[in-house]
JSON list of C-alpha atoms in Angstrom, two decimals:
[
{"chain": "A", "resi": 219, "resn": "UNK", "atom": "CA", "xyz": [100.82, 110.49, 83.27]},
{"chain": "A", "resi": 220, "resn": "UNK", "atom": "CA", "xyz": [100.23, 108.04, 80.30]},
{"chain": "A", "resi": 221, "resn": "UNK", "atom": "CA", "xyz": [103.49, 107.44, 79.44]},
{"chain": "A", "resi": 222, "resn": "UNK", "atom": "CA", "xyz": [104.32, 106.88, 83.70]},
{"chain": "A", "resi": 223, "resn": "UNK", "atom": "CA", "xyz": [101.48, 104.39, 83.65]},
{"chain": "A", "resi": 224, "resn": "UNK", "atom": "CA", "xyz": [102.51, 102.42, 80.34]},
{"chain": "A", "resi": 225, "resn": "UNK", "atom": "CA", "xyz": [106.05, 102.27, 81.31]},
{"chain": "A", "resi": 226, "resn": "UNK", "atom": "CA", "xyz": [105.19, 101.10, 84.79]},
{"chain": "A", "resi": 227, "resn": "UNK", "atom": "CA", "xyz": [102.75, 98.71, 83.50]},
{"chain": "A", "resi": 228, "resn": "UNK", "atom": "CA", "xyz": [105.51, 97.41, 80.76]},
{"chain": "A", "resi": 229, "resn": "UNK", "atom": "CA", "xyz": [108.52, 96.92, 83.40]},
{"chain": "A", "resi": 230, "resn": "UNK", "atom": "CA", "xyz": [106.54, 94.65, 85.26]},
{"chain": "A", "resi": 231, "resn": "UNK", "atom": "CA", "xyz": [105.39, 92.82, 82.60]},
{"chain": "A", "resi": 232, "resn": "UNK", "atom": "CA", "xyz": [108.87, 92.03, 81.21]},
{"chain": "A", "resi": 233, "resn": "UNK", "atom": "CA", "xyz": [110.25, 91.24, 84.27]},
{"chain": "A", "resi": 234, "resn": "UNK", "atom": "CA", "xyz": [107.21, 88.81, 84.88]},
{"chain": "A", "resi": 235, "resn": "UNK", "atom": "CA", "xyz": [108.13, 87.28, 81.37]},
{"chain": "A", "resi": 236, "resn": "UNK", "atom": "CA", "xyz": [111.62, 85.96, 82.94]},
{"chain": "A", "resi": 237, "resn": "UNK", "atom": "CA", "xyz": [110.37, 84.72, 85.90]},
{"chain": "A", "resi": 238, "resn": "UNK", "atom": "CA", "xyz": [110.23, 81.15, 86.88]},
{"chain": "A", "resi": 239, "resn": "UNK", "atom": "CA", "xyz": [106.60, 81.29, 88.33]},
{"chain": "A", "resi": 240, "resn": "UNK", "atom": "CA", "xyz": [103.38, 81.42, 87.23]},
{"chain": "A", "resi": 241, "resn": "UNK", "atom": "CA", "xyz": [102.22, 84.13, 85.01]},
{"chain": "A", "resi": 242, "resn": "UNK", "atom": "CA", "xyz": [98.49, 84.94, 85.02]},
{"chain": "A", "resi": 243, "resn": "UNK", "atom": "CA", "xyz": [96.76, 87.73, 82.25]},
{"chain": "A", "resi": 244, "resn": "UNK", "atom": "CA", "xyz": [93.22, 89.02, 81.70]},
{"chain": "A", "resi": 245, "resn": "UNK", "atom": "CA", "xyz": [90.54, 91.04, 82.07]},
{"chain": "A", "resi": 246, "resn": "UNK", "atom": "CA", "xyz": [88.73, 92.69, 84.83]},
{"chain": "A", "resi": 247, "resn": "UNK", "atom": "CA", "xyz": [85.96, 94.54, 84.59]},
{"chain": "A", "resi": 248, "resn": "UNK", "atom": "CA", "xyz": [83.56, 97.04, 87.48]},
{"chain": "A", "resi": 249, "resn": "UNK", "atom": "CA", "xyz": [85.39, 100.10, 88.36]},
{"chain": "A", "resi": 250, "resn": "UNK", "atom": "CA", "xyz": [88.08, 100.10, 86.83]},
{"chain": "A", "resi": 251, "resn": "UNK", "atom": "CA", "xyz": [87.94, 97.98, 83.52]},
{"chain": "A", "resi": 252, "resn": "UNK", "atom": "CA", "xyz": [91.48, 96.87, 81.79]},
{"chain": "A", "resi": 253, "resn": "UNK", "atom": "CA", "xyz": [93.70, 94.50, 81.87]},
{"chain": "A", "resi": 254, "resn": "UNK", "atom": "CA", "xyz": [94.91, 92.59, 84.53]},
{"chain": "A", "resi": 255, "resn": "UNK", "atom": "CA", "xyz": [98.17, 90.84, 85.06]},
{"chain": "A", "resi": 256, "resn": "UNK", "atom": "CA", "xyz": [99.47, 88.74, 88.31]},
{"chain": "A", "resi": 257, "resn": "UNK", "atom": "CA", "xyz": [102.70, 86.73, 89.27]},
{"chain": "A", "resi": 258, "resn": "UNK", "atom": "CA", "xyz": [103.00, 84.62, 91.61]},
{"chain": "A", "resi": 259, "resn": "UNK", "atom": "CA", "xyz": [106.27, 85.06, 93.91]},
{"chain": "A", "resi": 260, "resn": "UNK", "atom": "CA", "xyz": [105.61, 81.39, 96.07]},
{"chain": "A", "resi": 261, "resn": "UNK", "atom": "CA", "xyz": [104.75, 80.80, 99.31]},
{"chain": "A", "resi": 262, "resn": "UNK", "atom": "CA", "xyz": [100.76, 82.41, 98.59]},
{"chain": "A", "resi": 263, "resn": "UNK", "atom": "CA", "xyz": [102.22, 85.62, 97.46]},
{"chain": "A", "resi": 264, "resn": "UNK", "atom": "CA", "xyz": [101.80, 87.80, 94.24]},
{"chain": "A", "resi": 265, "resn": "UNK", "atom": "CA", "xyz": [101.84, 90.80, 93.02]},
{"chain": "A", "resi": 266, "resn": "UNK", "atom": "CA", "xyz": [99.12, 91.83, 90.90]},
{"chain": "A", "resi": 267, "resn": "UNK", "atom": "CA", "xyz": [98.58, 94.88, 88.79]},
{"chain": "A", "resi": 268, "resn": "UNK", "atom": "CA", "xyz": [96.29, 96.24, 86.55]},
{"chain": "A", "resi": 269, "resn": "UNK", "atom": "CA", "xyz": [96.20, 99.27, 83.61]},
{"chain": "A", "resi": 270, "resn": "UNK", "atom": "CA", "xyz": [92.65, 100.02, 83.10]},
{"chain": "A", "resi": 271, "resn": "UNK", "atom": "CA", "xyz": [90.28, 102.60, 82.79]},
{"chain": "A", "resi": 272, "resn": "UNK", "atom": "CA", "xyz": [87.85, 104.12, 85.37]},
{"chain": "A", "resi": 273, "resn": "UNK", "atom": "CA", "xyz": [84.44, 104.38, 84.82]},
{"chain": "A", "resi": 274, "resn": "UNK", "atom": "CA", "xyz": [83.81, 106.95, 87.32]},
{"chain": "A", "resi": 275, "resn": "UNK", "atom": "CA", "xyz": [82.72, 110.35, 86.84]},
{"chain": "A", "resi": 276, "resn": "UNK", "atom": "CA", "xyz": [86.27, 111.89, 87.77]},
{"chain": "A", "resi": 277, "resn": "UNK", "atom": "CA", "xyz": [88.81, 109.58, 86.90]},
{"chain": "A", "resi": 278, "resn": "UNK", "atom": "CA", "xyz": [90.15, 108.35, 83.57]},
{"chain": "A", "resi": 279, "resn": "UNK", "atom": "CA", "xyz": [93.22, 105.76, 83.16]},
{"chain": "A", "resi": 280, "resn": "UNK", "atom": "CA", "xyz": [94.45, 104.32, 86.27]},
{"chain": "A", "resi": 281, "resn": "UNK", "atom": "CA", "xyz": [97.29, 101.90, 87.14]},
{"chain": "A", "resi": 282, "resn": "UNK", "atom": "CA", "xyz": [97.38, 99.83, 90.25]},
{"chain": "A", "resi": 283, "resn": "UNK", "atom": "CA", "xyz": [99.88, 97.50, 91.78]},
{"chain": "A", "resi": 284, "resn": "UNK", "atom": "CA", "xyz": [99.32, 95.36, 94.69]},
{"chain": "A", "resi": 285, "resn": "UNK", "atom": "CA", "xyz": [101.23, 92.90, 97.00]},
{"chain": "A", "resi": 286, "resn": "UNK", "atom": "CA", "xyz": [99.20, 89.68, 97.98]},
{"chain": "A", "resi": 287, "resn": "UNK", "atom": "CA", "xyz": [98.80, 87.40, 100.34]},
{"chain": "A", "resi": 288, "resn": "UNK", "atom": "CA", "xyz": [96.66, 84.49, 99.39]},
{"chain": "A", "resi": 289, "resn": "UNK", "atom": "CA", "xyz": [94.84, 81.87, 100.78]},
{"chain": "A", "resi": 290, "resn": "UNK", "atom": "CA", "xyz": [94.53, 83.32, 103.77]},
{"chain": "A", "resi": 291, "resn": "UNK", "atom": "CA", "xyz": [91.33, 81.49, 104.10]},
{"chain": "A", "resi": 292, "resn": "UNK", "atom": "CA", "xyz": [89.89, 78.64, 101.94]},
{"chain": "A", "resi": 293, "resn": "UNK", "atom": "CA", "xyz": [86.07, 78.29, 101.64]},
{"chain": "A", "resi": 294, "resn": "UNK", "atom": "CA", "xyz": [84.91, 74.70, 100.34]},
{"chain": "A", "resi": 295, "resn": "UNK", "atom": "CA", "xyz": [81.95, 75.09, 98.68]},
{"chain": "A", "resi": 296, "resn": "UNK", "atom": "CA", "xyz": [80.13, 72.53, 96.06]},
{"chain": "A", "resi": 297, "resn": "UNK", "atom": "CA", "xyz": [82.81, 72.35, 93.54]},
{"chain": "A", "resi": 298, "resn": "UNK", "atom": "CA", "xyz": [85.84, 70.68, 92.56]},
{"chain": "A", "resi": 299, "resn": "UNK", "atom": "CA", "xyz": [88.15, 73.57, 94.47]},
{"chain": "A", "resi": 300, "resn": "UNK", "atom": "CA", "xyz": [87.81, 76.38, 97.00]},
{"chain": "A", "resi": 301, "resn": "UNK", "atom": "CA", "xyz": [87.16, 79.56, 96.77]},
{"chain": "A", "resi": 302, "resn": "UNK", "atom": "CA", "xyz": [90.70, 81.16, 98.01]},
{"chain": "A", "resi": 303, "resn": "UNK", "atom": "CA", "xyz": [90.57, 85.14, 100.03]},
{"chain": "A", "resi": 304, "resn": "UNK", "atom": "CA", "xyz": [93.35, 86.93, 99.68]},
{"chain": "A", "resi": 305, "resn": "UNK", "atom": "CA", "xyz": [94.10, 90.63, 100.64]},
{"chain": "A", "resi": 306, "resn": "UNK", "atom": "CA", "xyz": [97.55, 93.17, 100.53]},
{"chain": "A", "resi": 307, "resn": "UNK", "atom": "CA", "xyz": [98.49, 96.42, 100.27]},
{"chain": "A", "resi": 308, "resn": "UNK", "atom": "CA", "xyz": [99.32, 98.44, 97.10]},
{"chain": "A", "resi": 309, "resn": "UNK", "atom": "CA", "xyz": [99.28, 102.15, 95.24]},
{"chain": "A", "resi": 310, "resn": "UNK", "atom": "CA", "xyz": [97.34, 103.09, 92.71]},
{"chain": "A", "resi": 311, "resn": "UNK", "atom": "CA", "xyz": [97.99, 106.09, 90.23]},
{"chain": "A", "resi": 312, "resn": "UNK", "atom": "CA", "xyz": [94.54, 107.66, 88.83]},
{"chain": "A", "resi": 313, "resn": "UNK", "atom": "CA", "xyz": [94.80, 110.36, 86.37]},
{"chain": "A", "resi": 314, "resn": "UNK", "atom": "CA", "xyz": [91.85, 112.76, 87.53]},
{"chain": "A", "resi": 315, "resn": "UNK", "atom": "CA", "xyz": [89.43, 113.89, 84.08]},
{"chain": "A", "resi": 316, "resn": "UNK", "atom": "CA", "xyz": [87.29, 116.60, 85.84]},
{"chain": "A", "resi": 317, "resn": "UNK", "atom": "CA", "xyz": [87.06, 119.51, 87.99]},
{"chain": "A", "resi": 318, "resn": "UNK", "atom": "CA", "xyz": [89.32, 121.61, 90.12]},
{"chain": "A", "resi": 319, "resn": "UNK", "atom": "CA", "xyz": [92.49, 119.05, 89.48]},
{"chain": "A", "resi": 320, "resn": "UNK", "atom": "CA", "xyz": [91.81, 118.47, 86.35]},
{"chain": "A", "resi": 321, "resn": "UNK", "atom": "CA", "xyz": [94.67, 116.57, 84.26]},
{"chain": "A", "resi": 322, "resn": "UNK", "atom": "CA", "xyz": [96.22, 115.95, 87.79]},
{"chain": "A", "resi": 323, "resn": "UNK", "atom": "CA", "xyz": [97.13, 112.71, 89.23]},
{"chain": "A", "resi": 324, "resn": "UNK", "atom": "CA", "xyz": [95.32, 111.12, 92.34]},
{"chain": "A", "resi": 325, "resn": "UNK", "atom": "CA", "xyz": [97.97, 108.76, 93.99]},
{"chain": "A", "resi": 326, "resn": "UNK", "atom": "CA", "xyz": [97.36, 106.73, 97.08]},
{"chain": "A", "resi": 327, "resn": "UNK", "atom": "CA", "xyz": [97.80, 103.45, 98.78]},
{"chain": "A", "resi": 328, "resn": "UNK", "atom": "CA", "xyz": [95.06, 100.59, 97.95]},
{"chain": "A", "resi": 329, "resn": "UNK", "atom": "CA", "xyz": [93.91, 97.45, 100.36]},
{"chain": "A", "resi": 330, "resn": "UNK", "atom": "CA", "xyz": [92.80, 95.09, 98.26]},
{"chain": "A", "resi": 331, "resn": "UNK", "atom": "CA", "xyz": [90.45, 92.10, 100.00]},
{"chain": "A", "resi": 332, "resn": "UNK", "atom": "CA", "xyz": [88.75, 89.76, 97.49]},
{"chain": "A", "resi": 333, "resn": "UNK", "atom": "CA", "xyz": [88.55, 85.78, 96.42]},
{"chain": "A", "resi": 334, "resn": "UNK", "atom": "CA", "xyz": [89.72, 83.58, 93.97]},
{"chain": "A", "resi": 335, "resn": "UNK", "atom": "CA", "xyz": [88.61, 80.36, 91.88]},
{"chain": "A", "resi": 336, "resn": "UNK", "atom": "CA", "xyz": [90.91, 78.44, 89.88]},
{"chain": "A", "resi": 337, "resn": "UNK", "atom": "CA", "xyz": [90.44, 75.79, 88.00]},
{"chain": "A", "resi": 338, "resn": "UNK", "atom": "CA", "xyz": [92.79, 73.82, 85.95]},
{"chain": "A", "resi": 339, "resn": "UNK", "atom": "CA", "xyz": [91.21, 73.12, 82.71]},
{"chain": "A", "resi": 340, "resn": "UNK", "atom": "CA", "xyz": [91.61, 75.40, 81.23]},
{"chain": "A", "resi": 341, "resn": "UNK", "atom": "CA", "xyz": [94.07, 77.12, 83.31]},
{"chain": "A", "resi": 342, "resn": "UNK", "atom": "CA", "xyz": [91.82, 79.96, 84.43]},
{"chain": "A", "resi": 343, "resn": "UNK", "atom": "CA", "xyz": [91.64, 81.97, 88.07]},
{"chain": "A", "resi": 344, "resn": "UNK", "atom": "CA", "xyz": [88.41, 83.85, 88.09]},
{"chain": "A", "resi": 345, "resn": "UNK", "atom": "CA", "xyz": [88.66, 86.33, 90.95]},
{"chain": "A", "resi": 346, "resn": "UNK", "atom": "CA", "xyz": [86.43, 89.36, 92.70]},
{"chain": "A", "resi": 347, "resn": "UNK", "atom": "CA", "xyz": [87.83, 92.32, 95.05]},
{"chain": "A", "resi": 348, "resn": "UNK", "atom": "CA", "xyz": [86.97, 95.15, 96.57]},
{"chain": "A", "resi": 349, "resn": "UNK", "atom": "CA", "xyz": [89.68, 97.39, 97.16]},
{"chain": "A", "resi": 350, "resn": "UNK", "atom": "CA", "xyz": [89.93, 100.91, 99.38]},
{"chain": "A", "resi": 351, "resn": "UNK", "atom": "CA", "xyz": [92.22, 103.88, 98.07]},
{"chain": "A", "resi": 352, "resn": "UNK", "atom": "CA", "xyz": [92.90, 106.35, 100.56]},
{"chain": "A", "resi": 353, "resn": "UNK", "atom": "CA", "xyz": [94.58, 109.03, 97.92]},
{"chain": "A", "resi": 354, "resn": "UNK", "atom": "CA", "xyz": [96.70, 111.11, 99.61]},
{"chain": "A", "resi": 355, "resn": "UNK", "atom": "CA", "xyz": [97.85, 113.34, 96.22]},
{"chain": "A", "resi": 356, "resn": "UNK", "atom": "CA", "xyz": [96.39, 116.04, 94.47]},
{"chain": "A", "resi": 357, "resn": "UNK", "atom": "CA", "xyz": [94.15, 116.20, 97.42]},
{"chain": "A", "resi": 358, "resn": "UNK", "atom": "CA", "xyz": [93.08, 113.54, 100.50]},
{"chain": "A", "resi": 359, "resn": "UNK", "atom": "CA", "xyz": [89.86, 111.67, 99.42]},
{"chain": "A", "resi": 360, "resn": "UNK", "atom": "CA", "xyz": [88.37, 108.18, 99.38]},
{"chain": "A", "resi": 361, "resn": "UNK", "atom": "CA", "xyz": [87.31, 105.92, 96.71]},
{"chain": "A", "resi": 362, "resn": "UNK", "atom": "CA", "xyz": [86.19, 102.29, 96.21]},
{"chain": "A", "resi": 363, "resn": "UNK", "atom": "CA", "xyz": [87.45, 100.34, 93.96]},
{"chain": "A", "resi": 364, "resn": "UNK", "atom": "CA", "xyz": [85.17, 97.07, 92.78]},
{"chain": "A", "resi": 365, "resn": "UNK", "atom": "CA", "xyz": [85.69, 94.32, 90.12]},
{"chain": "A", "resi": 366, "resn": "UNK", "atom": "CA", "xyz": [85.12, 91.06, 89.10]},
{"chain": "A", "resi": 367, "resn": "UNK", "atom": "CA", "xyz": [87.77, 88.92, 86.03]},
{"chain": "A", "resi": 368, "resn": "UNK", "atom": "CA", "xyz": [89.74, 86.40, 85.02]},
{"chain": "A", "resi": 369, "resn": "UNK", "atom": "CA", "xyz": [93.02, 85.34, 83.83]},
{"chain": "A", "resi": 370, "resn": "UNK", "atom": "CA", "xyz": [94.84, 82.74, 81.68]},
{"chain": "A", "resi": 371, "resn": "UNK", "atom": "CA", "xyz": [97.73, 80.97, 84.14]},
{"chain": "A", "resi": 372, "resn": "UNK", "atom": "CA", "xyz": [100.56, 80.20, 81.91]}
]
């Protein structure tokens, strides 16, 4: 399951290296806490992905990728830019620590919804999202997945 996740994680961050648009990497932290990684594809939409560790009770390293579409609203607020909501569709890939699947793998389509802040110097997005995961494999549950972080756009 490691090795799935770090290879998976890896592939899309070389093929990010050769792209021609922007490149974002960082941090997010809640449930789960890793590192984060987005690229934007033009037109407001990204993928995003992330190779972190839950902090919940059952699960242990996950990996999530997501397809975005941004700015799908802007809210102007008292500052020099908006704050930008975006939301998509992705999968996530949880290895499960505890219980009855123990050492398993939870896999399930995620719907991320969340906002963005970016400002320009220095070349930082700050963002927060909830996302639901309806997994679907070892066995059909619900979870909630919550953060807030920021990347460095290159």
């Amino acid at each position: 399951m490691k090795k799935l996740i770090l290879a998976s994680m890896f592939f899309l961050l070389a093929h990010a290296s050769f792209a021609r648009e922007e490149l974002q990497l960082g941090v997010i932290l809640g449930a789960p806490t890793g590192m984060s990684a987005k690229l934007s594809l033009g037109n407001n939409r990204s993928v995003d992905a992330a190779l972190a560790y839950s902090l919940s009770k059952d699960l242990g390293l996950e990996f999530h990728a997501d397809y975005l579409i941004e700015k799908a609203q802007s809210f102007y607020i008292n500052a020099p830019e908006p704050l930008e909501l975006y939301f998509g569709i992705g999968l996530r890939l949880a290895e499960i620590d505890r219980g009855k699947y123990d050492n398993d793998v939870a896999i399930g389509p995620r719907a991320p919804v969340g906002v963005t802040y970016t400002i320009s110097n220095p070349n930082l997005q700050f963002f927060g999202e909830l996302a639901l995961i309806l997994n679907v494999v070892p066995d059909t549950d619900v979870d909630l997945d919550a953060g807030l972080g920021v990347r460095y756009r290159f």
